[in-house]
XYZ file of C-alpha atoms in Angstrom:
515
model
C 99.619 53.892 93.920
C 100.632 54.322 90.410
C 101.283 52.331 87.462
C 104.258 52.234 85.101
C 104.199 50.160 81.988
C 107.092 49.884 80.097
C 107.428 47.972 76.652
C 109.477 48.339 74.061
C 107.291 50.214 71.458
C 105.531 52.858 72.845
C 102.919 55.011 70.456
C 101.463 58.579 72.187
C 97.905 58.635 70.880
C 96.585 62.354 69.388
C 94.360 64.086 71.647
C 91.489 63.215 69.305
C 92.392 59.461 68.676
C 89.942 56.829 70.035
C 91.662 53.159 71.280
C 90.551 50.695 68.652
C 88.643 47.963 70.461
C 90.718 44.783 71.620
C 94.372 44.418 71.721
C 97.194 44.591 74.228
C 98.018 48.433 73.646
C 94.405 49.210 74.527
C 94.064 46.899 78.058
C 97.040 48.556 78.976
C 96.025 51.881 78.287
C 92.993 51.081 80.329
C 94.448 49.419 82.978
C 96.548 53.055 83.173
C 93.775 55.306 82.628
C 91.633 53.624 85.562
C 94.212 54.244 88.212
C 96.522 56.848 86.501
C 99.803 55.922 85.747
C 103.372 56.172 83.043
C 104.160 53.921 80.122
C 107.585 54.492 79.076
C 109.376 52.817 76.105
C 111.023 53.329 72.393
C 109.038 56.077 70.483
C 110.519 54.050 67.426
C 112.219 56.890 65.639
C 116.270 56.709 65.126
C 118.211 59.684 66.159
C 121.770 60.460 65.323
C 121.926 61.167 69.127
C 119.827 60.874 71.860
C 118.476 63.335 74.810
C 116.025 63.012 77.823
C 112.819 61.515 77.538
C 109.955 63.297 75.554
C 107.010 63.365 77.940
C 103.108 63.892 77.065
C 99.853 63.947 79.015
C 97.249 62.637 77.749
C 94.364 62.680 80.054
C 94.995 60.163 83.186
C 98.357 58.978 81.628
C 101.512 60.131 81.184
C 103.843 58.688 78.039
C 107.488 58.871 78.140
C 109.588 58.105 75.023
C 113.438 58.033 74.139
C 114.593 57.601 70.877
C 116.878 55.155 69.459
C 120.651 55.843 67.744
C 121.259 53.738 64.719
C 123.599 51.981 66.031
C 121.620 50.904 69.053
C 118.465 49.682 66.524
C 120.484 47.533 64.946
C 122.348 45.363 67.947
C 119.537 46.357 70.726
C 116.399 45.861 68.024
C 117.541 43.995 65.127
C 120.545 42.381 66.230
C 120.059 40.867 69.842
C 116.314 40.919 70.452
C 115.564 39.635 67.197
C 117.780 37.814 65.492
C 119.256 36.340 69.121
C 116.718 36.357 71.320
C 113.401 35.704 69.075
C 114.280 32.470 67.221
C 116.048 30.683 70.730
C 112.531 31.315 71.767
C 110.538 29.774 69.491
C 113.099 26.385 68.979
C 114.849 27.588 65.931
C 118.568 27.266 66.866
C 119.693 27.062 63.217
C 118.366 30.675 63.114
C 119.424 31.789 66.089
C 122.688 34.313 65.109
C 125.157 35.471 68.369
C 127.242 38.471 68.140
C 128.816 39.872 71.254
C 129.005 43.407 69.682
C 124.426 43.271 69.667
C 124.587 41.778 73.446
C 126.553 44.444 74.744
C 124.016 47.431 72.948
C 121.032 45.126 74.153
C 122.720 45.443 78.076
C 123.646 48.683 77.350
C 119.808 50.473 75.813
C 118.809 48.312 79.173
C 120.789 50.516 81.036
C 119.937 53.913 79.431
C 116.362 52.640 79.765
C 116.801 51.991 83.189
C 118.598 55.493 84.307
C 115.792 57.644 82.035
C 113.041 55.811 83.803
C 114.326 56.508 87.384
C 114.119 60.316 86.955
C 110.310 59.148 86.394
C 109.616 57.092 89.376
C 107.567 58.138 92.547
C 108.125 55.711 95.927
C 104.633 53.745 95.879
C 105.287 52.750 91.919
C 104.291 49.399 90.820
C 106.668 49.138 87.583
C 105.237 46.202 85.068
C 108.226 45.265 81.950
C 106.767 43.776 78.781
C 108.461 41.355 76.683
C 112.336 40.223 75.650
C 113.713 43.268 74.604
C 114.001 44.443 78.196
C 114.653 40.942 80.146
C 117.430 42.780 82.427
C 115.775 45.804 82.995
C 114.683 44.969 86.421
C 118.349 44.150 87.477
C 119.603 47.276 85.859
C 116.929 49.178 87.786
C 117.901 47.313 91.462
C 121.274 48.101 90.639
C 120.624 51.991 91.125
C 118.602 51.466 93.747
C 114.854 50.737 92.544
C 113.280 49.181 95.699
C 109.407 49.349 93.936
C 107.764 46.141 93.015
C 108.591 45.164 89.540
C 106.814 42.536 87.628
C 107.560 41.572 84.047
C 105.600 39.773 81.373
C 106.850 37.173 78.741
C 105.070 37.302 75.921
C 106.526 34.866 73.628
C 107.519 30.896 74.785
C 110.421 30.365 77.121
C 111.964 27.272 76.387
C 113.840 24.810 78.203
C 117.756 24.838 79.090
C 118.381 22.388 76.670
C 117.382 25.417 74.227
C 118.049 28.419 76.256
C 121.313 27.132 77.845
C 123.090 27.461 73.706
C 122.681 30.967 74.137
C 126.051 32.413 75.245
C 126.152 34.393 78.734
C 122.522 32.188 79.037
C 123.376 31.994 82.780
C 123.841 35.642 83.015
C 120.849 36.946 81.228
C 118.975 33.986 83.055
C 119.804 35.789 86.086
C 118.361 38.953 85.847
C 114.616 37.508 86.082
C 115.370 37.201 89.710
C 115.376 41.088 89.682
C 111.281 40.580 89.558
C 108.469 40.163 92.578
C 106.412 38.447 89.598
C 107.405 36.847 86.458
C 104.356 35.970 84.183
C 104.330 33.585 81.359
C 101.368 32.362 78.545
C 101.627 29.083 80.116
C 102.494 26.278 82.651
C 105.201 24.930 80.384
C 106.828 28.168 80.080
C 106.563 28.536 83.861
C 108.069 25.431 84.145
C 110.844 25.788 81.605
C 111.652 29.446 82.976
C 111.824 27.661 86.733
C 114.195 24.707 85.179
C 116.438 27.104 83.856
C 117.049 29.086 86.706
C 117.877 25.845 88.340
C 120.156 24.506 85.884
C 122.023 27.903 85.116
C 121.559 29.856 88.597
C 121.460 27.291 91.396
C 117.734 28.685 92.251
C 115.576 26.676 94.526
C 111.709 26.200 94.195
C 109.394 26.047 96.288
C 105.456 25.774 94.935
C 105.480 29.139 92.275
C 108.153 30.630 94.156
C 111.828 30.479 93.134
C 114.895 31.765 94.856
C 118.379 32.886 93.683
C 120.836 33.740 96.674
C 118.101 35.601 98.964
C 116.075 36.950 96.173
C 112.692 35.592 95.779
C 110.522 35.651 92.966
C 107.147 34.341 91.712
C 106.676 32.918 88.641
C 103.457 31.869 87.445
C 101.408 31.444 84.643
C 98.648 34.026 83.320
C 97.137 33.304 79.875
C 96.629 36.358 77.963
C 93.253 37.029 76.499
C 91.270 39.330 74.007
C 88.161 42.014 74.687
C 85.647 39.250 73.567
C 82.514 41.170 73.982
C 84.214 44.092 71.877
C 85.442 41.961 68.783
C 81.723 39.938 68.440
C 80.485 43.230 68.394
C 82.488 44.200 65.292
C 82.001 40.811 63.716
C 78.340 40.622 63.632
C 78.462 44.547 62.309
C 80.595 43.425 59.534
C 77.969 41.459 58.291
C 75.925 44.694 57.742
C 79.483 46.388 56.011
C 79.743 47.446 52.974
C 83.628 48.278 53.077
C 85.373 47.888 50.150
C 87.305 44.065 51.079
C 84.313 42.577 53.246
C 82.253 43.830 49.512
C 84.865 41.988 47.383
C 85.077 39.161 48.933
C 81.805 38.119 49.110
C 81.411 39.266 45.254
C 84.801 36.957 44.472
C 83.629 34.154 46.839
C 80.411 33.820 46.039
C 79.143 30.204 47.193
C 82.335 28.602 47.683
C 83.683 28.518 51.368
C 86.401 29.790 53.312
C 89.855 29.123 54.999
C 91.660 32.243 56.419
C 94.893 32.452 58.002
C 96.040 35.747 59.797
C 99.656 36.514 60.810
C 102.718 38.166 60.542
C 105.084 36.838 57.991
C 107.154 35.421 60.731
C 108.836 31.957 60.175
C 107.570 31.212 63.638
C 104.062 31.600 62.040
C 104.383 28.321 59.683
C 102.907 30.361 56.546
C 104.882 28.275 54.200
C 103.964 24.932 55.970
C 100.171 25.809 55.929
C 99.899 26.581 52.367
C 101.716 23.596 51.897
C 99.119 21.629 53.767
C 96.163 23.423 51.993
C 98.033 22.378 48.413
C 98.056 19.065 50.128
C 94.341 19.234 50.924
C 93.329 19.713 47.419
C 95.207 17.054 46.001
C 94.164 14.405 48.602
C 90.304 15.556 48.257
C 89.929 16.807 44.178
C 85.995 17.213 44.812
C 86.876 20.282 46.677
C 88.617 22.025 43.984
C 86.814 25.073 42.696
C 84.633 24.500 46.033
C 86.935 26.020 48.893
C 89.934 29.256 48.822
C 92.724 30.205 51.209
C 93.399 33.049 52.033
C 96.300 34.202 53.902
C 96.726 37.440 55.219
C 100.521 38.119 56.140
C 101.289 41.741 56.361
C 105.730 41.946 56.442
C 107.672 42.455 59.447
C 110.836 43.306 60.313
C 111.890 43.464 56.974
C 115.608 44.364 57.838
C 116.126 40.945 59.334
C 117.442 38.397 56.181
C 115.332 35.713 57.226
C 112.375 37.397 56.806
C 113.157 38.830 53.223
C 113.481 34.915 52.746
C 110.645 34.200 54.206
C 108.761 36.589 51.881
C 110.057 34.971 48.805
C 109.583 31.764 50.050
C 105.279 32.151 50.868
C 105.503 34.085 47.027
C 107.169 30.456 45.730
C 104.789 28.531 47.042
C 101.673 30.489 46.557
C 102.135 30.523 42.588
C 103.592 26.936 42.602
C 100.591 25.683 43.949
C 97.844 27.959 42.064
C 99.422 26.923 38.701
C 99.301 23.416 39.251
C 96.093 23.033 41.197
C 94.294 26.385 40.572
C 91.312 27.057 37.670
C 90.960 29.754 34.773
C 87.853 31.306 37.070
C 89.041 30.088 40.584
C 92.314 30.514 42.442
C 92.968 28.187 45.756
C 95.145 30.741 47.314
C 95.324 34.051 47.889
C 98.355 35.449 49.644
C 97.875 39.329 50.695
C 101.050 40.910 52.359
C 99.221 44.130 54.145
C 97.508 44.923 57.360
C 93.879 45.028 57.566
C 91.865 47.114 60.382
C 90.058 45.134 62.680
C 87.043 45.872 61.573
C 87.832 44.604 58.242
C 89.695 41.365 60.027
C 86.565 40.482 61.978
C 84.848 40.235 58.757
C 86.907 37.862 57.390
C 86.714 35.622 60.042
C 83.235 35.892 60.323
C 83.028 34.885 56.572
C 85.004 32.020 57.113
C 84.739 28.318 57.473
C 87.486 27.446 58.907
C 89.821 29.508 60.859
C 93.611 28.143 60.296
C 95.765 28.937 63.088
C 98.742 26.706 62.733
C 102.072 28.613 64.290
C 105.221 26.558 64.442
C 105.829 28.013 67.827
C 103.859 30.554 69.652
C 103.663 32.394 73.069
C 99.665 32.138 72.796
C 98.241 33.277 69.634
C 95.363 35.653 70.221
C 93.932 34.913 66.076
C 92.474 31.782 67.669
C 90.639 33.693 70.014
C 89.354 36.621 67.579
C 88.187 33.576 64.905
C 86.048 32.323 67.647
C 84.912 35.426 69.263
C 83.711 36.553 65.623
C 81.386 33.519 64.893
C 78.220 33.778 64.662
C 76.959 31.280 67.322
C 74.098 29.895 65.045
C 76.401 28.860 62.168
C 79.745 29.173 63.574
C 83.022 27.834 61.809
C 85.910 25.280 62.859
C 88.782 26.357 64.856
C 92.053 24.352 63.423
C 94.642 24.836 66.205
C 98.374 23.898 66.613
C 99.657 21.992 69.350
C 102.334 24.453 69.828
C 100.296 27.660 70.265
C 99.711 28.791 73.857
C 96.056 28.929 73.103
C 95.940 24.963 72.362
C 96.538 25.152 76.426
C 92.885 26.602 76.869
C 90.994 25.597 73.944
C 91.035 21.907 73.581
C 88.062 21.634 71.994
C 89.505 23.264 68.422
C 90.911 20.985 66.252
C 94.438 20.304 67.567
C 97.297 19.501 64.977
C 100.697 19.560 64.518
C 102.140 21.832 62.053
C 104.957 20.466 60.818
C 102.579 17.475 59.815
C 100.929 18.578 56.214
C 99.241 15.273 56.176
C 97.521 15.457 59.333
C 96.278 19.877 58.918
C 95.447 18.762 55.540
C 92.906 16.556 56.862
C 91.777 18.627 59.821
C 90.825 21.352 56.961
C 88.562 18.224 55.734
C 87.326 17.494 58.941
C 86.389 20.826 59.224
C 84.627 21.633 56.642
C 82.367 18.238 56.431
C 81.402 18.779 60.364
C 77.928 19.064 61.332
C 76.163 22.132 62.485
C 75.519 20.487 66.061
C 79.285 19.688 66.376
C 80.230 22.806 65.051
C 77.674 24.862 67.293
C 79.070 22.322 70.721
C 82.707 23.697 69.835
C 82.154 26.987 69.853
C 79.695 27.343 72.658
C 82.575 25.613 75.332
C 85.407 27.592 73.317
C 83.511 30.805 73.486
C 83.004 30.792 77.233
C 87.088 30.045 78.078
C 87.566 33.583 75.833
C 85.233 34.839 77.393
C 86.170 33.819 80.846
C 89.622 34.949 80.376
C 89.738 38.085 78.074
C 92.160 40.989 78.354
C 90.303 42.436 81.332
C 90.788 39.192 83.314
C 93.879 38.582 82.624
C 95.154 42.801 83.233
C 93.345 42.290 86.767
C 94.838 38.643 87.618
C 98.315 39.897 87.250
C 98.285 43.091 88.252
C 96.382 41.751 91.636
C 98.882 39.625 92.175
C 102.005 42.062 91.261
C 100.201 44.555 93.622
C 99.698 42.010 96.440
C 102.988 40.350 96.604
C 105.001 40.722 100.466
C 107.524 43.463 99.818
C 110.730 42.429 99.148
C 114.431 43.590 100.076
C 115.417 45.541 96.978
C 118.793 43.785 96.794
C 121.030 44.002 94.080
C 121.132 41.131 92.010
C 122.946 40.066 89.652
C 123.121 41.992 86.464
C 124.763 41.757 83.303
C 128.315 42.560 82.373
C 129.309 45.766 80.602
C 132.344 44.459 79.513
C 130.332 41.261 78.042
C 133.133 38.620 79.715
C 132.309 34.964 79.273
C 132.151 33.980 83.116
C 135.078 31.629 84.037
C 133.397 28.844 85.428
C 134.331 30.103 89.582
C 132.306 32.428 91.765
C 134.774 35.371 91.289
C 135.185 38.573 93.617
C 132.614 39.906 95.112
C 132.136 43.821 96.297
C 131.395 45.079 99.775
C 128.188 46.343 100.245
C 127.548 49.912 98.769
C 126.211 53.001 100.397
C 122.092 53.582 100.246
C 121.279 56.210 97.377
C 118.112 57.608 96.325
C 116.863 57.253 92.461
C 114.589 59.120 91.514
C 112.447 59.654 94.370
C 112.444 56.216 95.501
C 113.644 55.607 99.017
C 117.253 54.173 99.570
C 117.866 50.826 101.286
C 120.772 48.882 102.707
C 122.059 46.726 99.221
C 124.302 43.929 98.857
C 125.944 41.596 96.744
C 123.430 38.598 96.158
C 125.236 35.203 95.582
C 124.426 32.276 93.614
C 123.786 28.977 94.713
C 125.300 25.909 92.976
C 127.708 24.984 91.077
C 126.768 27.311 88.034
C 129.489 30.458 87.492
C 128.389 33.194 89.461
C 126.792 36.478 87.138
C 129.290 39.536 87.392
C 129.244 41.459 90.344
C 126.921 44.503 91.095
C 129.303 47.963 90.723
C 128.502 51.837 90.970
């Protein structure tokens, strides 16, 4: 039995190149390696045209990678997945930006996707999707015939119809989950989000973690995604030894005074602006910690194409030097805002330097800095977790200090708390925060689902519904269906008897399955 991973970024390692310790890229690598297997995806270069899949061994694995045109990065990539798909995730609606031009190349890269990967696929393939960029890949993959077990992961937070339902053809894309044997989420109120939209949109029925749309059944459950714990203490307690050129400067600039580090992506779901906000607001409520206690942010850019984050970027600059020029000193600065990407090593340093780890996301899927700033403490001295509410990890690690970002007031006095908490306190956090990482780290949570995906009844490999080419708004009546097409084979995989699967309820029935 074989495994095939497919995300949407896929990066073939040099014969010589080692996996860096921790992170999702490496578990699944791993997870591949153990039992051999294919990860297929983007290889992230643009083409002016495209061609077959470039394929690569590399010891137990196999990597597959198609190229993108132009045209398709910017409604597949830019347009749809991010600037649709990403901010109805995370709650921002007055970001969220529709264009039926980027839905139709998002359906349509789903489709190449899916007929690339079936010249790849052997008949005992367990096939496990990654993330939002490839929702309807499943459906597009049952559509030609894919009877495998298919699982996907959801990386990010699902939220409820309220929120998903103002996304137009909502119902449709909805739909194509029901493609999956296993749909796992970060957390129960994703899982239960996920489950009430298929409800609302699809007519689905539930029964425990099971849902079912027409005669489709699918699980849906919830699998917290973790860290290699072990791997990143190990790196933090070296750093102490480093002499590496930031680890060295920071302890020269820092001296005595402590610590406040904040590590993300300049992403507006990441509340950057908001937390140095709440930091300015620290210093003013409590002026004996001036000169005593720095920020430091570390935000390398993403997606720099997409407006809002070129905002975004001026906006954290704004702040930054609005608040050092009215709070900072002539031989200390409160904040320090540094827009590039530091190794890990260098990462678990920082952490490990300081006081107070500030993890305060406006929205996240789970957040895996909270769990690096506590794996990297040193358990005799260890620092304060600050947490939002509205990360994933706040799910699991109850014991940080839980606030709620959009609340300067309240951080701003967590960072206090913090930093005036006894040792024993301190040392009584971390110990129960370090065993839940530690209990559920990447390896646990690559074995959970995949145990599951692997374990799951077979299912008829019906055709389900799947998105429209033509990217019609559905009329609001269940529409024609087709007769039942002939068994093909795809790609190796055996043929079975398909049909049309129907919805149940009174929500418009997803376009029909066609050749």
């Amino acid at each position: 039995m074989r495994l095939v991973i497919v995300s949407n970024r896929v990066t073939i390692p040099e014969r010589s190149e080692k996996a860096a310790a921790g992170g999702l890229a490496v578990a699944l690598r791993e997870a591949l390696e153990k039992q051999g297997g294919l990860w297929f995806g983007w290889s992230g270069n643009v083409r002016e045209a495209t061609s077959a899949p470039n394929v690569v061994e590399r010891g137990n694995v196999t990597y597959a990678v198609t190229d993108l045109t132009e045209a398709e990065r910017q409604s597949y990539y830019l347009g749809f997945s991010n600037r649709a798909l990403w901010p109805l995730m995370h709650y921002r609606l007055g970001l969220t930006e529709f264009s039926r031009t980027d839905y139709a190349g998002y359906l349509a890269v789903n489709r190449r996707f899916a007929k690339a990967l079936i010249g790849l696929l052997r008949p005992d393939d367990i096939i496990w999707i990654h993330d939002y960029h490839l929702i309807p890949l499943a459906a597009e993959l049952r559509r030609r015939g894919v009877g495998n077990r298919i699982g996907y992961f959801h990386h990010i937070p699902w939220p409820p119809a309220e929120v998903f339902g103002a996304l137009p053809f909502a119902s449709t894309l909805a739909s194509t989950v029901a493609a999956y044997d296993l749909v796992g989420l970060q957390t129960q109120t994703d899982v239960t989000n996920l489950m009430g939209c298929l409800v609302a949109m699809c007519g689905a029925s539930i029964n425990g973690s099971r849902l079912r749309v027409g005669r489709r059944q699918t699980q849906v459950q919830a699998f917290p995604i973790g860290i290699d714990v072990e791997a990143f203490r190990k790196l933090a307690a070296a750093s102490v030894r480093s002499a590496t050129t930031p680890l060295k400067a920071t302890r020269q600039s820092l001296g005595e005074r402590k610590l406040v580090v904040g590590v993300d992506r300049l992403d507006y779901s990441k509340g950057i602006v908001q937390r140095l906000e709440a930091f300015g607001q620290f210093l003013r409520s409590h002026p004996d910690q001036r000169g005593r206690v720095g920020l430091l942010q570390i935000a390398p850019p993403s997606r720099s194409d997409v407006p809002e984050y070129a905002e975004l970027d001026r906006q954290s600059d704004e702040v930054a030097g609005r608040l050092n020029a009215a709070l900072g000193e002539f031989d200390w600065t409160p904040i320090r805002v540094v827009k590039k990407a530091y190794s890990r090593n260098a990462l678990a340093g920082f952490y490990r330097r300081a006081q107070v780890g500030l993890v305060t996301p406006m929205r996240d899927g789970m957040n895996l800095v909270a769990k690096e700033y506590v794996a990297a403490q040193d358990p005799a001295d260890p620092g304060v977790l600050v947490l939002s509410r509205f990360a994933g990890a706040a799910h699991q690690m109850g014991e940080a200090l839980i606030v709620n970002p959009f609340d300067t007031h309240e951080v701003a006095e967590a960072i206090r708390t913090a930093l005036a908490m006894p040792k024993s306190e301190r040392v009584r956090r971390f110990e129960k925060l370090y065993d839940t990482i530690a209990a559920t780290d990447i390896g646990w949570w690559t074995r959970s689902y995949l145990a599951v995906l692997s374990g799951a009844a077979p299912l008829e490999p019906e055709i389900v519904p799947g998105p429209d080419k033509s990217v019609k708004l559905p009329q609001g009546r269940s529409g024609s269906r087709k007769p039942p097409q002939k068994p093909r084979s795809a790609g190796g995989v055996p043929a079975r008897k398909l049909g049309p699967v129907g919805l149940r309820g009174s929500a418009p029935a997803g376009p029909q399955p066609r050749s």
